[in-house]
Amino acid sequence: KQEVTQIPAALSVPEGENLVLNCSFTDSAIYNLQWFRQDPGKGLTSLLLIQSSQREQTSGRLNASLDKSSGRSTLYIAASQPGDSATYLCAVDTGANSKLTFGKGITLSVRP
Amino acid sequence: NAGVTQTPKFRVLKTGQSMTLLCAQDMNHEYMYWYRQDPGMGLRLIHYSVGEGTTAKGEVPDGYNVSRLKKQNFLLGLESAAPSQTSVYFCASSYSGVYYGYTFGSGTRLTVV
């Protein structure tokens, strides 16, 4: 059974810092990995989707990498801003009807 | 672009009552999913559908039923609500195949008292 782990559960950083959020998964036989952002009381917004054949994806200040063999993904946020404060979830798709398995998320707080 | 729309956004039920949550998508997606999100548990899949007229069980299906009579709609039913079903429910949809990501609705916050 696929398990997705995100550690730590919470992170607080000062504004302007570059930071890395980690995600690990137990079964490397994935089709893709998706990073989401969730604001308090809101739904999930897709940030980046990395196919199994890709190593990384970039969108603005965000860069996500994928290392299937080691079962790891990282989300890099450059020059963090208070508006980046949210919970970040990663999820993997093992291809069985595209059901996603989610990590529990990392709650990020960026201090002004 | 509406995307994925969930109704209602909030609901309070008494134990034993029934209700239906509606999810509607306008992106012609084949796949639709219902998840619940609980503190400390993350998102867990309740039921899903890979096309009109099909449904299948996810990780935590007990106490819920679903129907996909139209491609754009996916309904989640609670026949006899229990306090353990207090949660935030999210609907999501996706194109078929593994090259596409998910689009989520904004959620339904359900409290069973």
GROMACS .gro file of C-alpha atoms in nm:
model
  225
    1LYS     CA    1   0.000   0.000   0.000
    2GLN     CA    2   0.133   0.339  -0.103
    3GLU     CA    3   0.212   0.574   0.185
    4VAL     CA    4   0.302   0.940   0.147
    5THR     CA    5   0.485   1.126   0.422
    6GLN     CA    6   0.545   1.496   0.464
    7ILE     CA    7   0.776   1.608   0.742
    8PRO     CA    8   0.768   1.840   0.930
    9ALA     CA    9   0.397   1.898   0.981
   10ALA     CA   10   0.454   2.271   1.028
   11LEU     CA   11   0.720   2.521   0.934
   12SER     CA   12   0.771   2.888   1.015
   13VAL     CA   13   1.020   3.103   0.823
   14PRO     CA   14   1.096   3.474   0.785
   15GLU     CA   15   0.993   3.652   0.469
   16GLY     CA   16   1.244   3.634   0.187
   17GLU     CA   17   1.385   3.296   0.278
   18ASN     CA   18   1.421   3.023   0.016
   19LEU     CA   19   1.272   2.701   0.145
   20VAL     CA   20   1.226   2.336   0.058
   21LEU     CA   21   0.924   2.121   0.143
   22ASN     CA   22   0.980   1.747   0.137
   23CYS     CA   23   0.756   1.460   0.034
   24SER     CA   24   0.841   1.090   0.042
   25PHE     CA   25   0.648   0.788  -0.087
   26THR     CA   26   0.697   0.417  -0.030
   27ASP     CA   27   0.614   0.271  -0.372
   28SER     CA   28   0.823   0.409  -0.657
   29ALA     CA   29   0.582   0.276  -0.921
   30ILE     CA   30   0.400   0.605  -0.965
   31TYR     CA   31   0.261   0.771  -1.276
   32ASN     CA   32   0.277   1.126  -1.153
   33LEU     CA   33   0.307   1.341  -0.843
   34GLN     CA   34   0.108   1.655  -0.779
   35TRP     CA   35   0.165   1.939  -0.534
   36PHE     CA   36  -0.137   2.128  -0.400
   37ARG     CA   37  -0.187   2.437  -0.191
   38GLN     CA   38  -0.473   2.467   0.059
   39ASP     CA   39  -0.565   2.791   0.231
   40PRO     CA   40  -0.755   2.770   0.563
   41GLY     CA   41  -1.117   2.673   0.506
   42LYS     CA   42  -1.067   2.646   0.131
   43GLY     CA   43  -1.028   2.377  -0.132
   44LEU     CA   44  -0.711   2.248  -0.293
   45THR     CA   45  -0.538   2.438  -0.569
   46SER     CA   46  -0.306   2.248  -0.799
   47LEU     CA   47   0.044   2.397  -0.809
   48LEU     CA   48   0.257   2.158  -1.011
   49LEU     CA   49   0.219   1.818  -1.174
   50ILE     CA   50   0.529   1.607  -1.244
   51GLN     CA   51   0.499   1.306  -1.472
   52SER     CA   52   0.698   0.995  -1.378
   53SER     CA   53   0.928   1.053  -1.677
   54GLN     CA   54   1.009   1.409  -1.568
   55ARG     CA   55   1.262   1.527  -1.314
   56GLU     CA   56   1.118   1.868  -1.235
   57GLN     CA   57   0.855   2.129  -1.311
   58THR     CA   58   0.865   2.503  -1.257
   59SER     CA   59   0.600   2.769  -1.216
   60GLY     CA   60   0.708   3.117  -1.117
   61ARG     CA   61   0.883   3.100  -0.780
   62LEU     CA   62   0.796   2.733  -0.739
   63ASN     CA   63   1.007   2.439  -0.851
   64ALA     CA   64   0.916   2.078  -0.785
   65SER     CA   65   1.155   1.790  -0.835
   66LEU     CA   66   1.094   1.417  -0.847
   67ASP     CA   67   1.330   1.128  -0.776
   68LYS     CA   68   1.127   0.813  -0.830
   69SER     CA   69   1.404   0.571  -0.743
   70SER     CA   70   1.446   0.717  -0.396
   71GLY     CA   71   1.076   0.789  -0.347
   72ARG     CA   72   1.119   1.160  -0.292
   73SER     CA   73   0.989   1.491  -0.417
   74THR     CA   74   1.073   1.842  -0.308
   75LEU     CA   75   0.888   2.170  -0.356
   76TYR     CA   76   1.124   2.465  -0.363
   77ILE     CA   77   0.980   2.810  -0.291
   78ALA     CA   78   1.207   3.101  -0.375
   79ALA     CA   79   1.198   3.432  -0.192
   80SER     CA   80   0.905   3.335   0.031
   81GLN     CA   81   0.629   3.590   0.098
   82PRO     CA   82   0.359   3.612   0.368
   83GLY     CA   83   0.107   3.527   0.094
   84ASP     CA   84   0.273   3.187   0.061
   85SER     CA   85   0.140   3.093   0.405
   86ALA     CA   86  -0.082   2.788   0.354
   87THR     CA   87  -0.080   2.410   0.379
   88TYR     CA   88   0.108   2.231   0.102
   89LEU     CA   89   0.009   1.876   0.016
   90CYS     CA   90   0.173   1.629  -0.216
   91ALA     CA   91  -0.013   1.339  -0.373
   92VAL     CA   92   0.094   1.048  -0.589
   93ASP     CA   93  -0.097   0.875  -0.865
   94THR     CA   94  -0.020   0.505  -0.895
   95GLY     CA   95  -0.227   0.473  -1.209
   96ALA     CA   96  -0.504   0.255  -1.065
   97ASN     CA   97  -0.791   0.463  -1.202
   98SER     CA   98  -0.586   0.770  -1.119
   99LYS     CA   99  -0.665   0.755  -0.751
  100LEU     CA  100  -0.441   0.987  -0.555
  101THR     CA  101  -0.274   0.905  -0.225
  102PHE     CA  102  -0.213   1.219  -0.022
  103GLY     CA  103   0.037   1.320   0.240
  104LYS     CA  104  -0.098   1.499   0.546
  105GLY     CA  105   0.052   1.828   0.438
  106ILE     CA  106   0.299   2.084   0.567
  107THR     CA  107   0.153   2.402   0.716
  108LEU     CA  108   0.381   2.689   0.618
  109SER     CA  109   0.384   3.025   0.793
  110VAL     CA  110   0.592   3.305   0.642
  111ARG     CA  111   0.655   3.582   0.895
  112PRO     CA  112   0.672   3.943   0.769
  113ASN     CA  113  -1.501   2.885  -1.598
  114ALA     CA  114  -1.688   2.718  -1.311
  115GLY     CA  115  -1.462   2.411  -1.286
  116VAL     CA  116  -1.586   2.188  -1.003
  117THR     CA  117  -1.883   2.314  -0.803
  118GLN     CA  118  -2.000   2.159  -0.475
  119THR     CA  119  -2.332   2.221  -0.307
  120PRO     CA  120  -2.407   2.288  -0.029
  121LYS     CA  121  -2.102   2.457   0.124
  122PHE     CA  122  -2.213   2.402   0.484
  123ARG     CA  123  -2.464   2.172   0.648
  124VAL     CA  124  -2.558   2.061   0.997
  125LEU     CA  125  -2.739   1.728   1.030
  126LYS     CA  126  -2.886   1.543   1.322
  127THR     CA  127  -2.779   1.185   1.379
  128GLY     CA  128  -2.986   0.954   1.161
  129GLN     CA  129  -3.081   1.214   0.901
  130SER     CA  130  -2.998   1.170   0.536
  131MET     CA  131  -2.859   1.409   0.280
  132THR     CA  132  -2.702   1.428  -0.064
  133LEU     CA  133  -2.397   1.627  -0.162
  134LEU     CA  134  -2.380   1.735  -0.523
  135CYS     CA  135  -2.067   1.777  -0.730
  136ALA     CA  136  -2.085   1.924  -1.079
  137GLN     CA  137  -1.803   1.974  -1.329
  138ASP     CA  138  -1.812   2.149  -1.662
  139MET     CA  139  -1.476   2.030  -1.800
  140ASN     CA  140  -1.601   1.709  -1.962
  141HIS     CA  141  -1.385   1.505  -1.725
  142GLU     CA  142  -1.430   1.129  -1.722
  143TYR     CA  143  -1.308   1.064  -1.369
  144MET     CA  144  -1.467   1.202  -1.054
  145TYR     CA  145  -1.383   1.144  -0.688
  146TRP     CA  146  -1.515   1.209  -0.340
  147TYR     CA  147  -1.265   1.262  -0.056
  148ARG     CA  148  -1.308   1.347   0.308
  149GLN     CA  149  -1.056   1.551   0.502
  150ASP     CA  150  -1.016   1.513   0.877
  151PRO     CA  151  -0.758   1.667   1.113
  152GLY     CA  152  -0.456   1.441   1.148
  153MET     CA  153  -0.590   1.198   0.885
  154GLY     CA  154  -0.534   1.387   0.563
  155LEU     CA  155  -0.753   1.329   0.260
  156ARG     CA  156  -0.906   0.986   0.219
  157LEU     CA  157  -1.090   0.856  -0.084
  158ILE     CA  158  -1.454   0.759  -0.025
  159HIS     CA  159  -1.581   0.661  -0.370
  160TYR     CA  160  -1.488   0.734  -0.727
  161SER     CA  161  -1.620   0.702  -1.081
  162VAL     CA  162  -1.434   0.642  -1.405
  163GLY     CA  163  -1.726   0.732  -1.628
  164GLU     CA  164  -2.098   0.789  -1.652
  165GLY     CA  165  -2.291   0.507  -1.491
  166THR     CA  166  -1.988   0.364  -1.306
  167THR     CA  167  -1.890   0.388  -0.940
  168ALA     CA  168  -1.634   0.214  -0.722
  169LYS     CA  169  -1.532   0.205  -0.355
  170GLY     CA  170  -1.234   0.391  -0.223
  171GLU     CA  171  -1.053   0.367   0.107
  172VAL     CA  172  -1.341   0.463   0.343
  173PRO     CA  173  -1.674   0.383   0.168
  174ASP     CA  174  -1.882   0.261   0.462
  175GLY     CA  175  -2.189   0.473   0.536
  176TYR     CA  176  -2.185   0.643   0.196
  177ASN     CA  177  -2.342   0.578  -0.143
  178VAL     CA  178  -2.276   0.748  -0.475
  179SER     CA  179  -2.431   0.782  -0.817
  180ARG     CA  180  -2.306   0.908  -1.154
  181LEU     CA  181  -2.615   0.921  -1.373
  182LYS     CA  182  -2.478   1.208  -1.580
  183LYS     CA  183  -2.117   1.258  -1.679
  184GLN     CA  184  -2.100   1.603  -1.527
  185ASN     CA  185  -2.252   1.515  -1.189
  186PHE     CA  186  -2.135   1.294  -0.904
  187LEU     CA  187  -2.362   1.263  -0.599
  188LEU     CA  188  -2.256   1.151  -0.252
  189GLY     CA  189  -2.531   1.028  -0.021
  190LEU     CA  190  -2.544   0.970   0.351
  191GLU     CA  191  -2.842   0.750   0.433
  192SER     CA  192  -2.820   0.770   0.813
  193ALA     CA  193  -2.570   1.029   0.927
  194ALA     CA  194  -2.342   0.956   1.223
  195PRO     CA  195  -2.118   1.195   1.423
  196SER     CA  196  -1.816   1.010   1.277
  197GLN     CA  197  -1.914   1.153   0.939
  198THR     CA  198  -1.848   1.507   1.056
  199SER     CA  199  -1.583   1.619   0.812
  200VAL     CA  200  -1.500   1.837   0.515
  201TYR     CA  201  -1.593   1.668   0.189
  202PHE     CA  202  -1.412   1.744  -0.134
  203CYS     CA  203  -1.505   1.648  -0.485
  204ALA     CA  204  -1.243   1.630  -0.760
  205SER     CA  205  -1.236   1.548  -1.128
  206SER     CA  206  -0.978   1.456  -1.388
  207TYR     CA  207  -0.943   1.355  -1.749
  208SER     CA  208  -0.885   0.984  -1.798
  209GLY     CA  209  -0.527   0.869  -1.813
  210VAL     CA  210  -0.228   0.954  -1.604
  211TYR     CA  211  -0.110   1.266  -1.781
  212TYR     CA  212  -0.359   1.501  -1.623
  213GLY     CA  213  -0.391   1.641  -1.277
  214TYR     CA  214  -0.691   1.685  -1.056
  215THR     CA  215  -0.927   1.982  -1.017
  216PHE     CA  216  -1.089   2.015  -0.675
  217GLY     CA  217  -1.411   2.178  -0.560
  218SER     CA  218  -1.414   2.419  -0.267
  219GLY     CA  219  -1.555   2.165  -0.023
  220THR     CA  220  -1.863   2.098   0.191
  221ARG     CA  221  -1.828   2.131   0.567
  222LEU     CA  222  -2.066   1.881   0.729
  223THR     CA  223  -2.138   1.861   1.100
  224VAL     CA  224  -2.344   1.575   1.241
  225VAL     CA  225  -2.478   1.636   1.591
   0.00000   0.00000   0.00000
